[in-house]
Amino acid sequence: PKPSDKPRINGAKIYGQRPGKPFLYKIAATGKEPLSYDAVNLPAGLKIDKKKGIITGSVKDKGEYTVSVTVKNKLGSAKENIKFAIGDLLALTPPMGWNSWNCWGLAVDQEKVIASAKVYIEKGLAKHGWTFINIDDGWEIVGKSTAPKRDPQGNILVNEKFPDMKALGDSIHSMGLKFGIYSSPGPLTCGGYTASYQYELKDAMSYASWGIDYLKYDWCSYDQIAKDTSLAERMKPYFVMRDALKQIDRDIVYSLCQYGMSNVWEWGEKVDGNLWRTTGDITDTWESMSGIGFSQIENAKYAKPGRWNDPDMLVVGWVGWGPSLHPTKLTPDEQYTHISLWSLLSAPLLIGCDLTRLDDFTLNLLTNDEVIGIDQDPLGSQAVPVIKKGNIQVWKKKLADGNFAVGIFNLGNETETFTFDFTEAALNGKSMLRDLWRQKDLGSFNGKYECKIPSHGVILLKVN
Ligand code: GAL
């Protein structure tokens, strides 16, 4: 359903930043414009732009601050408490953003990045919690070029497609959005561009000066540097960048990308990663998406606020790894499965498509607040499969309010009818069900729920 014209506050209700660091939080709210925003009980050091709903400043002291946020328009008002946790942890809910890789690949440039940010505002994605605009590989100088890769002081140089990173960061921030970048701990990125080996602190300082808020740090050519495949060698480069990031005057969400080697979920927290890729690269096929999504089981217990398993970026909309794009090969039902499963998994949600070509269906997939709400649930628990019968899998996720989100998936090639037996999923005999994609109460059910699930499709429920 389309969002109501009445105000509704969406997005994460808990947000973490470190003390003394630049603070930026945009209130995500739908409703007919013009909307006006207010926040009461802001901690000292923060102020709100009441027209844009953007809160900025810096908070000196650690602590948990409950801020009462109001959003108003002619039709009414909405109020929510939002917790600002000023402490050590970032990404208290899975990051939501856009990344250039699955659409533009190495053909990314500044115009494409800024165009994506503008779509967040113009098409309203920011009203649903979409925050990060992340450049993936392709912004540095190509490794095999004869041009200098760094200035005489060792600062990394950008290529001609990114003439002014600081200006790009400023314009992303002026929209209340956040700015992400990509590098590798080896000498080169996966795409053969200059990376951070032996310049980690220099690079972290450049990121800080450009206003970077998120770093995806991709193993790639570090294979040439690592002495062996031991856990210590696998962790080493991530400690080095962690230490560099600690020294700068900015919060940077730290995204580890090394495809799950050495069970990264077991130690990602030790190197202070906020998220870590658990698999190789996704593509826009059912085999790839479902193969990755339905195998995220063993890592479930490691997901928690600030620490997320990352089964890779979304493949809905126009994708293609650049420069030419095509509409995703996933069917509509497979796309519902993709977004439902990633939300149940508390996965980072990183849109991988050309946002300037968003069709209504894709926009709708990405802006259903009740579905996103499952991903952004503050408890931060990751769903696990609780029933597997033939082609049907039922995945269950515990929510902060004591209720559950449940996905009933049909992995088979035909529509199937299924009797969902609550006790088999360790749920109460009598339960109220809500269909989250349709945002509709289904009623109260005693012991079981009969349903029909299309091939490769899903029914996503909230179970009270
Ligand atoms: C891969 C990574 C992709 C993308 C690419 C860039 O290693 O998994 O997500 O970042 O490198 O070259």
GROMACS .gro file of C-alpha atoms and ligand atoms in nm:
model
  476
    1PRO     CA    1   0.000   0.000   0.000
    2LYS     CA    2   0.101   0.362  -0.057
    3PRO     CA    3   0.199   0.542   0.264
    4SER     CA    4  -0.079   0.739   0.425
    5ASP     CA    5  -0.099   1.118   0.383
    6LYS     CA    6  -0.098   1.140   0.761
    7PRO     CA    7   0.245   1.166   0.923
    8ARG     CA    8   0.421   0.844   1.019
    9ILE     CA    9   0.771   0.819   1.162
   10ASN     CA   10   0.967   0.537   1.000
   11GLY     CA   11   1.318   0.404   1.017
   12ALA     CA   12   1.527   0.289   1.308
   13LYS     CA   13   1.417   0.403   1.652
   14ILE     CA   14   1.765   0.365   1.790
   15TYR     CA   15   2.076   0.534   1.658
   16GLY     CA   16   2.435   0.517   1.775
   17GLN     CA   17   2.724   0.761   1.745
   18ARG     CA   18   3.042   0.815   1.940
   19PRO     CA   19   3.091   1.106   2.179
   20GLY     CA   20   3.253   1.417   2.037
   21LYS     CA   21   3.213   1.307   1.674
   22PRO     CA   22   3.008   1.491   1.412
   23PHE     CA   23   2.649   1.378   1.453
   24LEU     CA   24   2.398   1.349   1.168
   25TYR     CA   25   2.053   1.194   1.185
   26LYS     CA   26   1.767   1.254   0.947
   27ILE     CA   27   1.420   1.179   1.076
   28ALA     CA   28   1.256   0.937   0.834
   29ALA     CA   29   0.887   1.020   0.803
   30THR     CA   30   0.613   0.988   0.544
   31GLY     CA   31   0.301   1.202   0.506
   32LYS     CA   32   0.180   1.473   0.276
   33GLU     CA   33   0.427   1.759   0.242
   34PRO     CA   34   0.492   2.006   0.385
   35LEU     CA   35   0.595   1.822   0.699
   36SER     CA   36   0.741   1.997   0.999
   37TYR     CA   37   0.966   1.826   1.249
   38ASP     CA   38   1.049   1.878   1.612
   39ALA     CA   39   1.258   1.698   1.872
   40VAL     CA   40   1.234   1.745   2.248
   41ASN     CA   41   1.500   1.642   2.499
   42LEU     CA   42   1.785   1.655   2.252
   43PRO     CA   43   2.115   1.604   2.432
   44ALA     CA   44   2.330   1.914   2.467
   45GLY     CA   45   2.525   1.984   2.151
   46LEU     CA   46   2.253   1.884   1.902
   47LYS     CA   47   2.011   2.098   1.707
   48ILE     CA   48   1.730   2.022   1.467
   49ASP     CA   49   1.645   2.175   1.132
   50LYS     CA   50   1.267   2.177   1.174
   51LYS     CA   51   1.194   2.201   0.804
   52LYS     CA   52   1.420   1.918   0.688
   53GLY     CA   53   1.410   1.703   1.002
   54ILE     CA   54   1.787   1.685   1.014
   55ILE     CA   55   1.959   1.671   1.353
   56THR     CA   56   2.324   1.774   1.364
   57GLY     CA   57   2.594   1.874   1.611
   58SER     CA   58   2.804   1.665   1.844
   59VAL     CA   59   2.737   1.514   2.186
   60LYS     CA   60   3.018   1.537   2.438
   61ASP     CA   61   2.917   1.275   2.689
   62LYS     CA   62   2.841   0.909   2.654
   63GLY     CA   63   2.489   0.809   2.747
   64GLU     CA   64   2.149   0.701   2.621
   65TYR     CA   65   1.926   0.992   2.537
   66THR     CA   66   1.558   0.939   2.467
   67VAL     CA   67   1.442   1.206   2.227
   68SER     CA   68   1.076   1.269   2.161
   69VAL     CA   69   1.028   1.336   1.791
   70THR     CA   70   0.714   1.489   1.642
   71VAL     CA   71   0.628   1.516   1.274
   72LYS     CA   72   0.330   1.727   1.169
   73ASN     CA   73   0.133   1.824   0.864
   74LYS     CA   74  -0.217   1.963   0.799
   75LEU     CA   75  -0.372   1.620   0.853
   76GLY     CA   76  -0.224   1.542   1.192
   77SER     CA   77   0.090   1.453   1.377
   78ALA     CA   78   0.299   1.152   1.472
   79LYS     CA   79   0.519   1.110   1.775
   80GLU     CA   80   0.790   0.857   1.855
   81ASN     CA   81   1.069   0.819   2.104
   82ILE     CA   82   1.403   0.772   1.938
   83LYS     CA   83   1.700   0.659   2.139
   84PHE     CA   84   2.035   0.821   2.065
   85ALA     CA   85   2.297   0.590   2.210
   86ILE     CA   86   2.617   0.790   2.242
   87GLY     CA   87   2.878   0.526   2.304
   88ASP     CA   88   3.125   0.306   2.121
   89LEU     CA   89   2.891   0.129   1.882
   90LEU     CA   90   2.777   0.239   1.538
   91ALA     CA   91   2.518   0.075   1.311
   92LEU     CA   92   2.285  -0.029   1.592
   93THR     CA   93   2.046  -0.139   1.320
   94PRO     CA   94   2.160  -0.279   0.985
   95PRO     CA   95   2.286  -0.002   0.754
   96MET     CA   96   2.043   0.096   0.477
   97GLY     CA   97   2.189   0.250   0.167
   98TRP     CA   98   2.280   0.242  -0.197
   99ASN     CA   99   2.609   0.115  -0.339
  100SER     CA  100   2.732   0.170  -0.692
  101TRP     CA  101   2.873  -0.178  -0.762
  102ASN     CA  102   2.576  -0.393  -0.869
  103CYS     CA  103   2.467  -0.131  -1.119
  104TRP     CA  104   2.766   0.071  -1.235
  105GLY     CA  105   3.062  -0.149  -1.152
  106LEU     CA  106   3.380   0.035  -1.244
  107ALA     CA  107   3.181   0.279  -1.462
  108VAL     CA  108   3.070   0.475  -1.155
  109ASP     CA  109   3.127   0.852  -1.153
  110GLN     CA  110   3.039   1.152  -0.943
  111GLU     CA  111   2.726   1.240  -1.144
  112LYS     CA  112   2.585   0.892  -1.095
  113VAL     CA  113   2.648   0.911  -0.723
  114ILE     CA  114   2.488   1.251  -0.679
  115ALA     CA  115   2.194   1.145  -0.898
  116SER     CA  116   2.132   0.855  -0.660
  117ALA     CA  117   2.132   1.085  -0.359
  118LYS     CA  118   1.882   1.312  -0.531
  119VAL     CA  119   1.650   1.018  -0.595
  120TYR     CA  120   1.655   0.939  -0.222
  121ILE     CA  121   1.500   1.281  -0.167
  122GLU     CA  122   1.286   1.320  -0.479
  123LYS     CA  123   1.134   0.971  -0.476
  124GLY     CA  124   1.114   0.973  -0.099
  125LEU     CA  125   1.343   0.680  -0.012
  126ALA     CA  126   1.496   0.886   0.266
  127LYS     CA  127   1.149   0.899   0.424
  128HIS     CA  128   1.176   0.526   0.482
  129GLY     CA  129   1.520   0.522   0.639
  130TRP     CA  130   1.749   0.492   0.335
  131THR     CA  131   2.060   0.680   0.442
  132PHE     CA  132   2.394   0.579   0.289
  133ILE     CA  133   2.518   0.665  -0.059
  134ASN     CA  134   2.825   0.449  -0.111
  135ILE     CA  135   3.085   0.456  -0.386
  136ASP     CA  136   3.229   0.111  -0.446
  137ASP     CA  137   3.543   0.035  -0.647
  138GLY     CA  138   3.661   0.268  -0.923
  139TRP     CA  139   3.728   0.610  -0.768
  140GLU     CA  140   4.105   0.584  -0.728
  141ILE     CA  141   4.383   0.597  -0.990
  142VAL     CA  142   4.420   0.272  -1.185
  143GLY     CA  143   4.713   0.069  -1.055
  144LYS     CA  144   4.874   0.017  -1.393
  145SER     CA  145   4.849   0.382  -1.495
  146THR     CA  146   5.177   0.574  -1.509
  147ALA     CA  147   5.015   0.872  -1.336
  148PRO     CA  148   5.095   0.930  -0.968
  149LYS     CA  149   4.862   0.743  -0.735
  150ARG     CA  150   4.936   0.961  -0.433
  151ASP     CA  151   5.059   1.314  -0.378
  152PRO     CA  152   5.411   1.373  -0.242
  153GLN     CA  153   5.273   1.355   0.115
  154GLY     CA  154   5.121   1.015   0.047
  155ASN     CA  155   4.760   1.128   0.026
  156ILE     CA  156   4.555   0.919  -0.211
  157LEU     CA  157   4.455   1.084  -0.539
  158VAL     CA  158   4.116   1.044  -0.703
  159ASN     CA  159   4.061   0.981  -1.073
  160GLU     CA  160   3.898   1.221  -1.319
  161LYS     CA  161   3.551   1.077  -1.252
  162PHE     CA  162   3.558   1.211  -0.895
  163PRO     CA  163   3.692   1.564  -0.922
  164ASP     CA  164   3.594   1.679  -0.573
  165MET     CA  165   3.522   1.426  -0.299
  166LYS     CA  166   3.480   1.690  -0.029
  167ALA     CA  167   3.216   1.874  -0.233
  168LEU     CA  168   3.043   1.544  -0.306
  169GLY     CA  169   3.038   1.460   0.065
  170ASP     CA  170   2.908   1.806   0.154
  171SER     CA  171   2.623   1.781  -0.089
  172ILE     CA  172   2.526   1.432   0.032
  173HIS     CA  173   2.532   1.555   0.393
  174SER     CA  174   2.328   1.864   0.312
  175MET     CA  175   2.046   1.625   0.223
  176GLY     CA  176   2.080   1.456   0.562
  177LEU     CA  177   2.235   1.151   0.396
  178LYS     CA  178   2.563   0.970   0.461
  179PHE     CA  179   2.858   0.906   0.237
  180GLY     CA  180   3.039   0.575   0.191
  181ILE     CA  181   3.356   0.468   0.015
  182TYR     CA  182   3.553   0.154  -0.074
  183SER     CA  183   3.912   0.039  -0.050
  184SER     CA  184   4.126  -0.269  -0.004
  185PRO     CA  185   4.396  -0.355   0.252
  186GLY     CA  186   4.615  -0.478  -0.035
  187PRO     CA  187   4.806  -0.261  -0.283
  188LEU     CA  188   4.520  -0.280  -0.536
  189THR     CA  189   4.143  -0.309  -0.523
  190CYS     CA  190   3.964  -0.598  -0.692
  191GLY     CA  191   3.912  -0.375  -0.995
  192GLY     CA  192   4.286  -0.297  -1.013
  193TYR     CA  193   4.270   0.053  -0.862
  194THR     CA  194   4.504   0.195  -0.600
  195ALA     CA  195   4.430   0.069  -0.250
  196SER     CA  196   4.541   0.132   0.107
  197TYR     CA  197   4.833  -0.106   0.181
  198GLN     CA  198   5.085   0.079   0.400
  199TYR     CA  199   4.885   0.402   0.371
  200GLU     CA  200   4.599   0.306   0.600
  201LEU     CA  201   4.619   0.606   0.831
  202LYS     CA  202   4.672   0.848   0.542
  203ASP     CA  203   4.364   0.706   0.376
  204ALA     CA  204   4.155   0.721   0.692
  205MET     CA  205   4.257   1.086   0.723
  206SER     CA  206   4.156   1.156   0.364
  207TYR     CA  207   3.821   0.989   0.429
  208ALA     CA  208   3.768   1.204   0.735
  209SER     CA  209   3.850   1.520   0.539
  210TRP     CA  210   3.596   1.424   0.271
  211GLY     CA  211   3.325   1.349   0.525
  212ILE     CA  212   3.314   0.973   0.475
  213ASP     CA  213   3.071   0.787   0.702
  214TYR     CA  214   3.115   0.427   0.583
  215LEU     CA  215   3.408   0.221   0.456
  216LYS     CA  216   3.380  -0.110   0.272
  217TYR     CA  217   3.723  -0.270   0.305
  218ASP     CA  218   3.766  -0.546   0.050
  219TRP     CA  219   4.039  -0.811   0.088
  220CYS     CA  220   4.126  -0.850  -0.286
  221SER     CA  221   4.501  -0.814  -0.347
  222TYR     CA  222   4.583  -0.863   0.020
  223ASP     CA  223   4.628  -1.225  -0.087
  224GLN     CA  224   4.972  -1.116  -0.213
  225ILE     CA  225   5.060  -0.976   0.127
  226ALA     CA  226   4.919  -1.235   0.367
  227LYS     CA  227   5.189  -1.483   0.466
  228ASP     CA  228   4.947  -1.774   0.491
  229THR     CA  229   4.581  -1.852   0.541
  230SER     CA  230   4.594  -1.850   0.920
  231LEU     CA  231   4.332  -1.667   1.120
  232ALA     CA  232   4.592  -1.418   1.245
  233GLU     CA  233   4.686  -1.322   0.888
  234ARG     CA  234   4.322  -1.296   0.791
  235MET     CA  235   4.249  -1.061   1.079
  236LYS     CA  236   4.564  -0.853   1.055
  237PRO     CA  237   4.475  -0.600   0.784
  238TYR     CA  238   4.137  -0.540   0.944
  239PHE     CA  239   4.304  -0.452   1.274
  240VAL     CA  240   4.535  -0.211   1.093
  241MET     CA  241   4.248  -0.017   0.937
  242ARG     CA  242   4.050  -0.036   1.261
  243ASP     CA  243   4.338   0.136   1.438
  244ALA     CA  244   4.356   0.401   1.168
  245LEU     CA  245   3.983   0.469   1.187
  246LYS     CA  246   4.013   0.510   1.564
  247GLN     CA  247   4.252   0.798   1.517
  248ILE     CA  248   4.029   1.021   1.306
  249ASP     CA  249   3.775   1.271   1.417
  250ARG     CA  250   3.481   1.100   1.252
  251ASP     CA  251   3.256   0.798   1.290
  252ILE     CA  252   3.300   0.555   1.004
  253VAL     CA  253   3.088   0.242   0.982
  254TYR     CA  254   3.335  -0.038   0.912
  255SER     CA  255   3.225  -0.295   0.656
  256LEU     CA  256   3.452  -0.597   0.615
  257CYS     CA  257   3.449  -0.762   0.276
  258GLN     CA  258   3.645  -1.086   0.250
  259TYR     CA  259   3.367  -1.321   0.138
  260GLY     CA  260   3.335  -1.503   0.470
  261MET     CA  261   3.689  -1.648   0.489
  262SER     CA  262   3.788  -1.809   0.822
  263ASN     CA  263   3.429  -1.774   0.945
  264VAL     CA  264   3.452  -1.396   0.968
  265TRP     CA  265   3.129  -1.389   1.171
  266GLU     CA  266   3.324  -1.544   1.459
  267TRP     CA  267   3.578  -1.260   1.476
  268GLY     CA  268   3.434  -0.963   1.287
  269GLU     CA  269   3.349  -0.802   1.619
  270LYS     CA  270   3.709  -0.838   1.743
  271VAL     CA  271   3.838  -0.617   1.463
  272ASP     CA  272   3.547  -0.381   1.537
  273GLY     CA  273   3.367  -0.455   1.211
  274ASN     CA  274   3.008  -0.337   1.203
  275LEU     CA  275   2.921  -0.574   0.921
  276TRP     CA  276   3.100  -0.846   0.731
  277ARG     CA  277   3.029  -1.013   0.401
  278THR     CA  278   2.953  -1.379   0.455
  279THR     CA  279   2.972  -1.498   0.094
  280GLY     CA  280   3.109  -1.437  -0.253
  281ASP     CA  281   2.941  -1.190  -0.486
  282ILE     CA  282   2.569  -1.207  -0.552
  283THR     CA  283   2.415  -1.191  -0.900
  284ASP     CA  284   2.058  -1.135  -1.008
  285THR     CA  285   1.954  -1.497  -1.045
  286TRP     CA  286   1.735  -1.716  -0.827
  287GLU     CA  287   2.021  -1.963  -0.782
  288SER     CA  288   2.257  -1.696  -0.656
  289MET     CA  289   2.015  -1.503  -0.437
  290SER     CA  290   1.839  -1.806  -0.284
  291GLY     CA  291   2.166  -2.000  -0.253
  292ILE     CA  292   2.314  -1.720  -0.046
  293GLY     CA  293   2.002  -1.619   0.146
  294PHE     CA  294   1.882  -1.960   0.260
  295SER     CA  295   2.229  -2.068   0.373
  296GLN     CA  296   2.273  -1.791   0.630
  297ILE     CA  297   2.222  -2.021   0.926
  298GLU     CA  298   2.542  -2.100   1.110
  299ASN     CA  299   2.629  -1.730   1.145
  300ALA     CA  300   2.290  -1.630   1.293
  301LYS     CA  301   2.400  -1.620   1.653
  302TYR     CA  302   2.666  -1.359   1.581
  303ALA     CA  303   2.422  -1.093   1.458
  304LYS     CA  304   2.339  -0.823   1.709
  305PRO     CA  305   2.319  -0.444   1.726
  306GLY     CA  306   2.633  -0.301   1.567
  307ARG     CA  307   2.747  -0.642   1.431
  308TRP     CA  308   2.579  -0.775   1.119
  309ASN     CA  309   2.620  -1.062   0.878
  310ASP     CA  310   2.619  -0.922   0.525
  311PRO     CA  311   2.490  -1.164   0.259
  312ASP     CA  312   2.575  -0.902  -0.006
  313MET     CA  313   2.384  -0.626  -0.176
  314LEU     CA  314   2.036  -0.625  -0.324
  315VAL     CA  315   1.975  -0.725  -0.683
  316VAL     CA  316   1.635  -0.568  -0.750
  317GLY     CA  317   1.577  -0.297  -1.012
  318TRP     CA  318   1.815  -0.222  -1.301
  319VAL     CA  319   2.149  -0.388  -1.233
  320GLY     CA  320   2.442  -0.491  -1.452
  321TRP     CA  321   2.782  -0.419  -1.296
  322GLY     CA  322   2.824  -0.139  -1.554
  323PRO     CA  323   2.828   0.026  -1.790
  324SER     CA  324   2.517  -0.131  -1.948
  325LEU     CA  325   2.230  -0.237  -1.727
  326HIS     CA  326   1.931  -0.469  -1.747
  327PRO     CA  327   1.623  -0.522  -1.531
  328THR     CA  328   1.688  -0.780  -1.261
  329LYS     CA  329   1.639  -1.137  -1.375
  330LEU     CA  330   1.454  -1.216  -1.053
  331THR     CA  331   1.078  -1.256  -1.097
  332PRO     CA  332   0.852  -1.036  -0.883
  333ASP     CA  333   0.796  -1.324  -0.637
  334GLU     CA  334   1.170  -1.387  -0.617
  335GLN     CA  335   1.216  -1.019  -0.539
  336TYR     CA  336   0.962  -1.039  -0.256
  337THR     CA  337   1.159  -1.338  -0.129
  338HIS     CA  338   1.486  -1.145  -0.155
  339ILE     CA  339   1.368  -0.844   0.045
  340SER     CA  340   1.172  -1.054   0.296
  341LEU     CA  341   1.463  -1.288   0.360
  342TRP     CA  342   1.722  -1.009   0.392
  343SER     CA  343   1.489  -0.832   0.637
  344LEU     CA  344   1.439  -1.146   0.843
  345LEU     CA  345   1.817  -1.197   0.844
  346SER     CA  346   1.877  -0.846   0.981
  347ALA     CA  347   2.098  -0.800   0.678
  348PRO     CA  348   2.241  -0.466   0.577
  349LEU     CA  349   2.015  -0.340   0.298
  350LEU     CA  350   2.224  -0.195   0.018
  351ILE     CA  351   2.033  -0.113  -0.296
  352GLY     CA  352   2.235  -0.214  -0.600
  353CYS     CA  353   2.032  -0.067  -0.884
  354ASP     CA  354   2.026   0.249  -1.094
  355LEU     CA  355   1.801   0.464  -0.880
  356THR     CA  356   1.724   0.700  -1.167
  357ARG     CA  357   1.541   0.410  -1.332
  358LEU     CA  358   1.331   0.301  -1.036
  359ASP     CA  359   0.996   0.167  -1.150
  360ASP     CA  360   0.691   0.165  -0.923
  361PHE     CA  361   0.726  -0.203  -0.836
  362THR     CA  362   1.087  -0.169  -0.721
  363LEU     CA  363   1.014   0.151  -0.534
  364ASN     CA  364   0.731  -0.026  -0.359
  365LEU     CA  365   0.954  -0.319  -0.268
  366LEU     CA  366   1.204  -0.083  -0.108
  367THR     CA  367   0.963   0.140   0.078
  368ASN     CA  368   0.727  -0.092   0.265
  369ASP     CA  369   0.780   0.038   0.617
  370GLU     CA  370   0.644  -0.270   0.791
  371VAL     CA  371   0.884  -0.494   0.599
  372ILE     CA  372   1.178  -0.259   0.654
  373GLY     CA  373   1.071  -0.243   1.018
  374ILE     CA  374   1.152  -0.614   1.049
  375ASP     CA  375   1.505  -0.552   0.922
  376GLN     CA  376   1.548  -0.249   1.145
  377ASP     CA  377   1.403  -0.406   1.458
  378PRO     CA  378   1.616  -0.284   1.750
  379LEU     CA  379   1.662  -0.629   1.903
  380GLY     CA  380   1.887  -0.712   1.608
  381SER     CA  381   1.818  -1.083   1.612
  382GLN     CA  382   1.874  -1.288   1.294
  383ALA     CA  383   1.603  -1.527   1.173
  384VAL     CA  384   1.662  -1.900   1.169
  385PRO     CA  385   1.476  -2.173   0.982
  386VAL     CA  386   1.228  -2.346   1.211
  387ILE     CA  387   1.040  -2.568   0.966
  388LYS     CA  388   1.163  -2.737   0.649
  389LYS     CA  389   0.910  -2.953   0.467
  390GLY     CA  390   0.967  -3.039   0.104
  391ASN     CA  391   1.002  -2.709  -0.080
  392ILE     CA  392   0.869  -2.504   0.209
  393GLN     CA  393   1.090  -2.330   0.460
  394VAL     CA  394   0.964  -2.125   0.754
  395TRP     CA  395   1.205  -1.871   0.901
  396LYS     CA  396   1.138  -1.702   1.231
  397LYS     CA  397   1.283  -1.386   1.382
  398LYS     CA  398   1.230  -1.258   1.734
  399LEU     CA  399   1.136  -0.890   1.762
  400ALA     CA  400   1.202  -0.635   2.032
  401ASP     CA  401   0.832  -0.611   2.125
  402GLY     CA  402   0.823  -0.982   2.211
  403ASN     CA  403   0.644  -1.079   1.889
  404PHE     CA  404   0.786  -1.263   1.590
  405ALA     CA  405   0.830  -1.210   1.219
  406VAL     CA  406   0.783  -1.524   1.014
  407GLY     CA  407   0.856  -1.587   0.648
  408ILE     CA  408   0.696  -1.886   0.479
  409PHE     CA  409   0.898  -1.948   0.163
  410ASN     CA  410   0.826  -2.175  -0.131
  411LEU     CA  411   1.153  -2.278  -0.293
  412GLY     CA  412   0.979  -2.507  -0.542
  413ASN     CA  413   0.873  -2.451  -0.900
  414GLU     CA  414   0.496  -2.477  -0.843
  415THR     CA  415   0.249  -2.296  -0.621
  416GLU     CA  416   0.204  -2.489  -0.297
  417THR     CA  417  -0.054  -2.499  -0.024
  418PHE     CA  418   0.088  -2.528   0.323
  419THR     CA  419  -0.051  -2.564   0.671
  420PHE     CA  420   0.164  -2.360   0.901
  421ASP     CA  421   0.145  -2.531   1.240
  422PHE     CA  422   0.235  -2.278   1.510
  423THR     CA  423   0.361  -2.530   1.762
  424GLU     CA  424   0.608  -2.668   1.506
  425ALA     CA  425   0.758  -2.319   1.502
  426ALA     CA  426   0.745  -2.292   1.883
  427LEU     CA  427   0.480  -2.022   1.867
  428ASN     CA  428   0.169  -1.983   2.082
  429GLY     CA  429  -0.131  -2.193   1.989
  430LYS     CA  430  -0.349  -1.887   1.943
  431SER     CA  431  -0.188  -1.608   1.743
  432MET     CA  432  -0.282  -1.290   1.563
  433LEU     CA  433  -0.132  -1.270   1.216
  434ARG     CA  434  -0.055  -0.967   1.004
  435ASP     CA  435   0.048  -0.980   0.639
  436LEU     CA  436   0.339  -0.736   0.626
  437TRP     CA  437   0.364  -0.687   0.249
  438ARG     CA  438  -0.008  -0.606   0.231
  439GLN     CA  439  -0.003  -0.430   0.571
  440LYS     CA  440  -0.324  -0.609   0.659
  441ASP     CA  441  -0.438  -0.798   0.969
  442LEU     CA  442  -0.537  -1.151   0.880
  443GLY     CA  443  -0.709  -1.219   1.212
  444SER     CA  444  -0.667  -1.458   1.500
  445PHE     CA  445  -0.576  -1.819   1.426
  446ASN     CA  446  -0.595  -2.124   1.644
  447GLY     CA  447  -0.295  -2.352   1.612
  448LYS     CA  448  -0.249  -2.324   1.239
  449TYR     CA  449  -0.270  -2.110   0.930
  450GLU     CA  450  -0.344  -2.248   0.584
  451CYS     CA  451  -0.182  -2.062   0.300
  452LYS     CA  452  -0.093  -2.077  -0.067
  453ILE     CA  453   0.254  -1.964  -0.165
  454PRO     CA  454   0.356  -1.901  -0.525
  455SER     CA  455   0.668  -2.064  -0.668
  456HIS     CA  456   0.981  -1.889  -0.530
  457GLY     CA  457   0.747  -1.661  -0.335
  458VAL     CA  458   0.687  -1.581   0.028
  459ILE     CA  459   0.427  -1.490   0.284
  460LEU     CA  460   0.577  -1.253   0.536
  461LEU     CA  461   0.389  -1.239   0.865
  462LYS     CA  462   0.403  -1.069   1.198
  463VAL     CA  463   0.287  -1.311   1.463
  464ASN     CA  464   0.150  -1.160   1.783
  465GAL     C1  465   3.452  -0.764  -0.492
  465GAL     C2  466   3.340  -0.737  -0.394
  465GAL     C3  467   3.229  -0.664  -0.468
  465GAL     C4  468   3.286  -0.536  -0.525
  465GAL     C5  469   3.408  -0.564  -0.612
  465GAL     C6  470   3.475  -0.437  -0.658
  465GAL     O1  471   3.554  -0.829  -0.427
  465GAL     O2  472   3.293  -0.857  -0.340
  465GAL     O3  473   3.120  -0.639  -0.382
  465GAL     O4  474   3.318  -0.449  -0.420
  465GAL     O5  475   3.501  -0.642  -0.543
  465GAL     O6  476   3.585  -0.461  -0.740
   0.00000   0.00000   0.00000
